[in-house]
Short mmCIF file of C-alpha atoms in Angstrom, two decimals:
data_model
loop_
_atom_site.label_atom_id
_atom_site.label_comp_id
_atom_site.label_asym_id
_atom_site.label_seq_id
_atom_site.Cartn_x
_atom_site.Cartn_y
_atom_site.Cartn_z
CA UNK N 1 -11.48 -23.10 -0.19
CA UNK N 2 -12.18 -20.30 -2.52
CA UNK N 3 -8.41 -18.40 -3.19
CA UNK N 4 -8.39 -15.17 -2.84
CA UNK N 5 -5.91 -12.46 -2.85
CA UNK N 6 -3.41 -11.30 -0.21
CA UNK N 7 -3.80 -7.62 -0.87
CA UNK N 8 -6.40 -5.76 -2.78
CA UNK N 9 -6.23 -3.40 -5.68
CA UNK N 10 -5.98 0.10 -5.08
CA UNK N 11 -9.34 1.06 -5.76
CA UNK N 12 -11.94 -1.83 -6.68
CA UNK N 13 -14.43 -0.59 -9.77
CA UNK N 14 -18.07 -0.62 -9.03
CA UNK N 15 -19.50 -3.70 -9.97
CA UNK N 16 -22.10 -3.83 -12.63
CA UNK N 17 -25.78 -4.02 -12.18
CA UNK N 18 -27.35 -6.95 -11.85
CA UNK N 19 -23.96 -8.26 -10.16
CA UNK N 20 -24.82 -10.96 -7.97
CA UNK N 21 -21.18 -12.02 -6.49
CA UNK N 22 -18.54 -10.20 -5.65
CA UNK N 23 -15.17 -10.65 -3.76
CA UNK N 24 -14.35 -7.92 -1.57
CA UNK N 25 -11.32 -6.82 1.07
CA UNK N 26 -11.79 -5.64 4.53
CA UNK N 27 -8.72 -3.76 5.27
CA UNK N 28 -7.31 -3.75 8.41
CA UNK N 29 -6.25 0.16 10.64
CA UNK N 30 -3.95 1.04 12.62
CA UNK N 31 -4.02 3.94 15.43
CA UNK N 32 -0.80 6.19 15.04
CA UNK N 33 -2.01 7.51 18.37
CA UNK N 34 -4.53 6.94 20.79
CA UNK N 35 -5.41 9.44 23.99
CA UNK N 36 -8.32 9.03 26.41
CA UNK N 37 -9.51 12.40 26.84
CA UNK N 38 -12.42 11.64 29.27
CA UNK N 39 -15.59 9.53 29.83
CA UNK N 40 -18.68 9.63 29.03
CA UNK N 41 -21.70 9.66 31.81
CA UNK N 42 -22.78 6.22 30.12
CA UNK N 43 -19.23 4.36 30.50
CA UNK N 44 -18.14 5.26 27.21
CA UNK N 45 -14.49 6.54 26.57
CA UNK N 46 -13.54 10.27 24.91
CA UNK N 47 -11.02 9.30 22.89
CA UNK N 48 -8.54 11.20 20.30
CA UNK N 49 -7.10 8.79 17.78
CA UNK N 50 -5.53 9.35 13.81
CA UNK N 51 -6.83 6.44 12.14
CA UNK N 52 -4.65 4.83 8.93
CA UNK N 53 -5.53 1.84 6.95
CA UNK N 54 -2.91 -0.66 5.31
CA UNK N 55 -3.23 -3.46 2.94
CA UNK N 56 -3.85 -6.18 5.16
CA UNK N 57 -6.93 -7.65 4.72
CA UNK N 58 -9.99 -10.45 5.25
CA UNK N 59 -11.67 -10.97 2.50
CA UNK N 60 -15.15 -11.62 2.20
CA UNK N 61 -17.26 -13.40 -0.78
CA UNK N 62 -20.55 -12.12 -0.94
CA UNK N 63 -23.78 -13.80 -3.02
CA UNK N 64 -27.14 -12.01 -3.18
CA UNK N 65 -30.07 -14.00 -2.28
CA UNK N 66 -33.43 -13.50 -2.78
CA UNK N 67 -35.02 -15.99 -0.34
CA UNK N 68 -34.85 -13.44 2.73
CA UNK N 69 -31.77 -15.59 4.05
CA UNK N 70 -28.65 -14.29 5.60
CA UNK N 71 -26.03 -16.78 6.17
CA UNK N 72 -22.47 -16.91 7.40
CA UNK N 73 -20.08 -19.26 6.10
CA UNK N 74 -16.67 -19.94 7.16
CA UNK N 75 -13.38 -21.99 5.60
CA UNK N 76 -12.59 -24.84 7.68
CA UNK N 77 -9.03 -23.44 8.57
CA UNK N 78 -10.63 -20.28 10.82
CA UNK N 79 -10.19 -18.96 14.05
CA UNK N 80 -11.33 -21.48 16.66
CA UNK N 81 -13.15 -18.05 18.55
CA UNK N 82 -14.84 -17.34 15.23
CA UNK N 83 -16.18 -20.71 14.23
CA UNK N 84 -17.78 -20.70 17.76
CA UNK N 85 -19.65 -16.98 17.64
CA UNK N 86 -23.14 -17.85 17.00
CA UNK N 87 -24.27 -16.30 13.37
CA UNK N 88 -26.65 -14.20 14.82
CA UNK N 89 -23.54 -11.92 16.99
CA UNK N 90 -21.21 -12.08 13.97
CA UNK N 91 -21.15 -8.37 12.95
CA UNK N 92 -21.25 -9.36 10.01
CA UNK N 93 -24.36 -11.11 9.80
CA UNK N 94 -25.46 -8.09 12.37
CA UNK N 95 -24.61 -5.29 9.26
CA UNK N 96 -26.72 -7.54 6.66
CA UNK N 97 -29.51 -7.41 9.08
CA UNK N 98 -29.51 -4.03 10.10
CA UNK N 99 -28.93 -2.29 6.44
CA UNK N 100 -31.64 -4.51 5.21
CA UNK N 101 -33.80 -3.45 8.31
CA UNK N 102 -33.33 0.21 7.43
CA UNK N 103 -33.40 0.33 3.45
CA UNK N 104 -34.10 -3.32 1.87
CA UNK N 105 -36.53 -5.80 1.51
CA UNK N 106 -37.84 -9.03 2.93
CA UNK N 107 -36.90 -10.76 0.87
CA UNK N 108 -33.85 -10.02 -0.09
CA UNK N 109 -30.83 -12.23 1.53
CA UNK N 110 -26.57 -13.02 1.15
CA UNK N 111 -24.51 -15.40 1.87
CA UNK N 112 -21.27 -13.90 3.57
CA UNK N 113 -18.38 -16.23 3.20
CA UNK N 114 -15.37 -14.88 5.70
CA UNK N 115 -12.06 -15.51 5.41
CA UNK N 116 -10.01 -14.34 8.29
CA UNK N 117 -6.38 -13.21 8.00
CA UNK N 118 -6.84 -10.44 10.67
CA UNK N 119 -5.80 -11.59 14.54
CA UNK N 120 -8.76 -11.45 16.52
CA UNK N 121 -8.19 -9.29 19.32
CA UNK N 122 -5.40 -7.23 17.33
CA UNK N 123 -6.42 -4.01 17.69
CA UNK N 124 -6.17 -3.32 13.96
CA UNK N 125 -10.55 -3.09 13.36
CA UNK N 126 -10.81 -6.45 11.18
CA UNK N 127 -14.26 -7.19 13.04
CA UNK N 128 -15.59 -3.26 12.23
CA UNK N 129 -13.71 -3.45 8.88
CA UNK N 130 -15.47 -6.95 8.04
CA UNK N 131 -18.83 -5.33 8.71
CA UNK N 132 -17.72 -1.89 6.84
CA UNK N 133 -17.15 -4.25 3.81
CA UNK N 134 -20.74 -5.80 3.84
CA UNK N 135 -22.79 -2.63 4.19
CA UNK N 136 -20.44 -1.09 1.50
CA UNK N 137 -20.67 -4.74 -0.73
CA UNK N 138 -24.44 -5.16 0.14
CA UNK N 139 -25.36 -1.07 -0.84
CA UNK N 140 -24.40 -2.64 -4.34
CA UNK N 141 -25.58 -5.73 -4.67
CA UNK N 142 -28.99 -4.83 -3.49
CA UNK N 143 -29.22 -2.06 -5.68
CA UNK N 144 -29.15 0.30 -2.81
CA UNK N 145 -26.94 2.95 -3.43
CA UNK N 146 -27.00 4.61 -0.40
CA UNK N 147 -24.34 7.48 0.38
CA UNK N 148 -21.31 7.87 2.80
CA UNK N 149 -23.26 9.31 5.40
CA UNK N 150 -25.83 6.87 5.44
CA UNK N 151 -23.73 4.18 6.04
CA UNK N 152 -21.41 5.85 8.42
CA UNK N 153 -24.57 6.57 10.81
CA UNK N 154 -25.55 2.87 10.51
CA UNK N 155 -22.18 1.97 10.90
CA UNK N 156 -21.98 3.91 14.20
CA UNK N 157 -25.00 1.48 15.87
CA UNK N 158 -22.76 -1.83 14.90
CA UNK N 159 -19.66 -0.40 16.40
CA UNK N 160 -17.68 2.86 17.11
CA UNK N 161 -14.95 1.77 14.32
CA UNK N 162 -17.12 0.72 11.75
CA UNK N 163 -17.73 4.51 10.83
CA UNK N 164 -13.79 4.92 10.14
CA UNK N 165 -13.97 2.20 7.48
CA UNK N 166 -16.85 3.68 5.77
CA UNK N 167 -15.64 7.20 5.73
CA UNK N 168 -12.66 5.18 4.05
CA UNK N 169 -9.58 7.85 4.12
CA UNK N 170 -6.93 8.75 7.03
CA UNK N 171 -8.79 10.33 9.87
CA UNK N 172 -8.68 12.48 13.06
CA UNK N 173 -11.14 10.64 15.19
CA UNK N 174 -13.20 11.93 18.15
CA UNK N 175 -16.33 11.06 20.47
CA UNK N 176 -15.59 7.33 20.81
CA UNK N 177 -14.08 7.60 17.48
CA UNK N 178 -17.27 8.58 15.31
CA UNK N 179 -16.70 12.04 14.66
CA UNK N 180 -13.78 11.95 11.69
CA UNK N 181 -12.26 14.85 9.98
CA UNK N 182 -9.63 13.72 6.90
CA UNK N 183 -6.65 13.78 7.71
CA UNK N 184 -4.04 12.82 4.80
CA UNK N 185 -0.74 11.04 5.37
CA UNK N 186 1.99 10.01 3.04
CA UNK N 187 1.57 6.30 1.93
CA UNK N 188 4.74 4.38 4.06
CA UNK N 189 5.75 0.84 5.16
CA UNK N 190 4.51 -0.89 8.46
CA UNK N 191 6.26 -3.77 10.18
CA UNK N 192 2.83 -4.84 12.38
CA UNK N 193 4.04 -7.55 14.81
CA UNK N 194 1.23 -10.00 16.14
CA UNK N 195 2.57 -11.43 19.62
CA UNK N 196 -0.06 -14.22 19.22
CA UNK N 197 -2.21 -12.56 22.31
CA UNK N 198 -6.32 -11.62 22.03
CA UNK N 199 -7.00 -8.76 24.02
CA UNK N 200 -9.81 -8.13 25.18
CA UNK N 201 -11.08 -4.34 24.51
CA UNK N 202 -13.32 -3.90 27.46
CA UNK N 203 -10.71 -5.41 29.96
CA UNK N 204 -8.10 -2.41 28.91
CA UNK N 205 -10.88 -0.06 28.98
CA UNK N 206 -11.87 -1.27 32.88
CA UNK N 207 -8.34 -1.45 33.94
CA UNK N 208 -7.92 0.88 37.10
CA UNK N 209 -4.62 1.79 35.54
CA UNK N 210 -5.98 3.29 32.12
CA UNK N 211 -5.31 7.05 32.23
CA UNK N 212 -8.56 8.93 31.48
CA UNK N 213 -7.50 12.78 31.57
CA UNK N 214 -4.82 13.51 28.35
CA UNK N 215 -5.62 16.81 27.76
CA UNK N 216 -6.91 17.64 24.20
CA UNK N 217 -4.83 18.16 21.05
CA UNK N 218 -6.22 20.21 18.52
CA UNK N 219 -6.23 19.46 14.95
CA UNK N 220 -3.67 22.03 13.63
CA UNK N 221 -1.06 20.84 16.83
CA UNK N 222 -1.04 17.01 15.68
CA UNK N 223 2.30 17.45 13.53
CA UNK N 224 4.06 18.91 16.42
CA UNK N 225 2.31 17.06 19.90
CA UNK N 226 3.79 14.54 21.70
CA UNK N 227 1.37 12.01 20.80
CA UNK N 228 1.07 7.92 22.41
CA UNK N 229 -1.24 5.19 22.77
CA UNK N 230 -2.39 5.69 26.35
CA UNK N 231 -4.32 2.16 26.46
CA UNK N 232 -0.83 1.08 25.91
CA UNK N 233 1.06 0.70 29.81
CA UNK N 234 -2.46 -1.13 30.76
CA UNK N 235 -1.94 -3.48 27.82
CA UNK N 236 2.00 -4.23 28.53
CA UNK N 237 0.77 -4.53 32.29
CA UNK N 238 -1.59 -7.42 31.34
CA UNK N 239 -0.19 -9.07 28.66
CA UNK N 240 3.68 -9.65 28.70
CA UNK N 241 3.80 -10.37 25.11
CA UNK N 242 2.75 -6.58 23.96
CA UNK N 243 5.63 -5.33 26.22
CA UNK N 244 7.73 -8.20 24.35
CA UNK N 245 6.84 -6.85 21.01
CA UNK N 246 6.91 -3.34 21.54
CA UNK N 247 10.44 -3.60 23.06
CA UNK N 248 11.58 -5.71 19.99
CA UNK N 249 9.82 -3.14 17.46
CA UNK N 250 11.95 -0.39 19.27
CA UNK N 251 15.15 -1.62 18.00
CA UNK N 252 13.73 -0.34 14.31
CA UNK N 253 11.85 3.24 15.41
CA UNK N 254 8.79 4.74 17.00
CA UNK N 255 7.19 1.94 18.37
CA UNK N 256 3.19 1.30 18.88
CA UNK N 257 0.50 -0.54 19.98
CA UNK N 258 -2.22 -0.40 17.62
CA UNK N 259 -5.78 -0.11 19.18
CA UNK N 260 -6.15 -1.65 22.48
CA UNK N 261 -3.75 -4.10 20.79
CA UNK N 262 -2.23 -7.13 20.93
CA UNK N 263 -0.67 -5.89 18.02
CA UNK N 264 2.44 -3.51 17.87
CA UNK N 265 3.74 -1.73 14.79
CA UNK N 266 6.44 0.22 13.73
CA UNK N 267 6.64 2.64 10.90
CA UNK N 268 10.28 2.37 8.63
CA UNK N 269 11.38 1.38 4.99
CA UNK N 270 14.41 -0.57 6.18
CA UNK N 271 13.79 -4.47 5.97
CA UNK N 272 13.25 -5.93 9.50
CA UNK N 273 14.73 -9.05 10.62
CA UNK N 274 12.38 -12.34 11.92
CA UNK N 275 11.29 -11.54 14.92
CA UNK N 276 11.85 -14.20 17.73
CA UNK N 277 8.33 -14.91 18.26
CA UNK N 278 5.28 -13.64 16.88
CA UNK N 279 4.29 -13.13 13.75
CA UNK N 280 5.58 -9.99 11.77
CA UNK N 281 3.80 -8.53 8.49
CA UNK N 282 4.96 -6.16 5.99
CA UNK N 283 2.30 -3.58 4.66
CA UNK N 284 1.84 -0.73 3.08
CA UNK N 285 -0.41 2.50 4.12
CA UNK N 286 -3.54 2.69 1.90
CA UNK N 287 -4.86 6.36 0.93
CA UNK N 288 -8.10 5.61 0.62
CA UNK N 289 -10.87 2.74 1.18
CA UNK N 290 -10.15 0.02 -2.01
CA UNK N 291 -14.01 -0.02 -1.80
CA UNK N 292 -13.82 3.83 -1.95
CA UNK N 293 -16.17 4.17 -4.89
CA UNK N 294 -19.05 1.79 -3.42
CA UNK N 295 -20.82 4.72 -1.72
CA UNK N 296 -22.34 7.36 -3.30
CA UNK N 297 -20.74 10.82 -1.90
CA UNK N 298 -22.15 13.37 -0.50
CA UNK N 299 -20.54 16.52 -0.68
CA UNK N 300 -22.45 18.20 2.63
CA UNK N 301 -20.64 15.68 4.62
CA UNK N 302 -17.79 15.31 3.26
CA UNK N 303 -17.61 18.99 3.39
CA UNK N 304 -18.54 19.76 7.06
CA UNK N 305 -15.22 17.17 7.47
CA UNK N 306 -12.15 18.95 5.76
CA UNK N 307 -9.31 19.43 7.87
CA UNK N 308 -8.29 22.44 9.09
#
C-alpha cells in the first residue's frame, strides 16, 4: 500500500505541466451549526449551515491516462461499504466522468486510487470532499484549468457539499448548502469523536421528528445567535451512540454533531482524555482548501461572495 501522509501541507503548489501523478488530500468539514429553515417543493431541505474544514483527510493518488479509462482502485484494508459500491456510483469515479463530459476528451482517462481515513456516514463530507479533490486534481492533470466557479457549478450536480470543498475557505452556506458566502474563523483545535455508527443522511432528513421551521439568521447576527445542529435530537433519537458521544464531549465544552453525523465534535485547546468508546481525533481548523491554488480564480465570483 502506497504511504501517504496523515495531514497535508498547508497549501499544496501547483503541479507542473506535463505532471502525470499526483498525491492529493481530501479534507474532511465540520458544521459549527446546522438549521433547517424550510423545504423545498421537490423534497429538498433549506438549510443554514457555517461550514469549517480541518486536517483530517483521505487521500487520493491520481494517474492520468490516455486510453479513455477511468478506474477506481482501492487498498485492501478499506471500508467493507466502500469495496462493495460499484465503480460506476463511486463519486469519485462519477466527478472524473462528469468533468471530462463537460470540458475533456475521449480519450483522456485516471486511475483514482482511494484511501479512506474518513468514517463513512460521519457527517464530516469525506465522500463530497473525495470528489472535490478529483475535479480540483483532474482540472490539472488534464491541462484544464478551469476556474472556481466552474467547478463549484459542476460540483453542485454530484452533490450539495461538493461545492463547499471547491469554494475551499470557511463558509456561510444556504439553499441546500450551495449558495456560500466566506466566512473567516480563527484556526482552533477539534476533538471529533467517531461513535463507530453510519448514519444514514436521508433517514435523518425523513425522520417525522426533524424540525423544519428555524427561523432565519442573517449573516451579520451569526456571532451573537443561538445557533445548533437541528438534525441533531433526530440523530440521538436513532442512534444511541451520538447521544453517547455528545454527552461525553460535553464534559470538555460546546458540544456538536457534525452534519447529519455520527460524528460529534467539540471545539477546546485543553488535551482530552480517551474516550470510553469510539474513536477520538485531534485536528486542527484549516483556513483555506490545501488544494486552494488548483483552480483558477475568478474575481466576479469570488466577489459577488464577500461577507457582509
Amino acid at each position: 500500500m502506497t504511504s501517504v501522509p496523515q495531514q497535508p501541507e498547508p497549501i499544496i503548489p501547483v503541479p507542473p505541466q506535463g505532471t502525470r501523478t499526483v498525491c492529493v488530500p481530501a479534507p474532511a468539514k465540520i458544521n459549527r451549526f446546522l438549521h433547517v429553515v424550510g423545504r423545498r417543493d421537490d423534497g429538498y431541505h433549506l438549510l443554514q449551515t457555517l461550514f469549517q474544514l480541518v486536517d483530517w483527510c483521505d487521500w487520493l493518488t491520481i494517474t492520468r491516462r490516455d486510453d479513455g479509462q477511468i478506474v477506481r482502485e482501492l487498498p485492501p484494508n478499506s471500508p467493507t461499504a466502500l469495496a462493495e459500491l460499484p465503480p460506476e456510483h463511486d463519486l469519485t469515479v462519477r466527478a472524473a466522468h462528469l468533468l471530462r463530459a463537460r470540458f475533456g476528451r475521449p480519450e483522456w482517462g485516471a486511475t483514482i486510487r482511494l484511501e479512506k481515513h474518513l468514517p463513512l456516514g460521519g457527517g464530516l463530507g469525506g465522500g463530497s470532499s473525495d470528489a472535490a479533490t478529483v475535479l480540483l486534481a483532474l482540472n490539472r492533470l488534464w491541462g484544464l484549468n478551469r476556474t472556481r466557479e466552474a467547478l463549484c457549478a459542476l460540483g453542485a450536480e454530484l452533490g450539495a457539499d461538493v461545492p463547499f470543498f471547491l469554494f475551499g475557505e470557511s463558509a456561510f452556506g444556504e439553499g441546500i448548502g450551495e449558495k456560500l458566502t466566506p466566512y473567516p474563523l480563527s484556526t482552533e483545535t477539534v476533538w471529533i469523536l467517531d461513535p463507530g455508527v453510519a448514519v444514514a443522511t436521508a433517514s435523518i432528513f425523513a425522520s417525522p421528528l426533524l424540525t423544519r421551521d428555524t427561523p432565519y439568521c442573517t449573516i451579520s447576527a451569526l456571532a451573537h445567535a443561538t445557533l445548533r445542529n437541528d438534525l441533531e435530537p433526530v440523530a440521538r433519537a436513532l442512534h444511541p451512540e451520538v447521544d453517547r458521544a455528545l454527552q461525553w464531549l460535553a464534559q470538555f465544552g460546546d458540544a456538536r454533531m457534525s452534519g447529519s453525523g455520527g460524528c460529534c465534535f467539540v471545539v477546546t485547546n485543553a488535551r482530552l482524555p480517551d474516550p470510553p468508546f469510539g474513536t477520538l481525533k485531534r485536528c486542527q481548523t484549516l483556513a483555506r482548501h490545501p488544494l486552494w491554488q488548483w483552480a483558477e480564480p475568478n474575481s466576479s465570483f469570488l466577489g459577488s461572495r464577500q461577507a457582509g
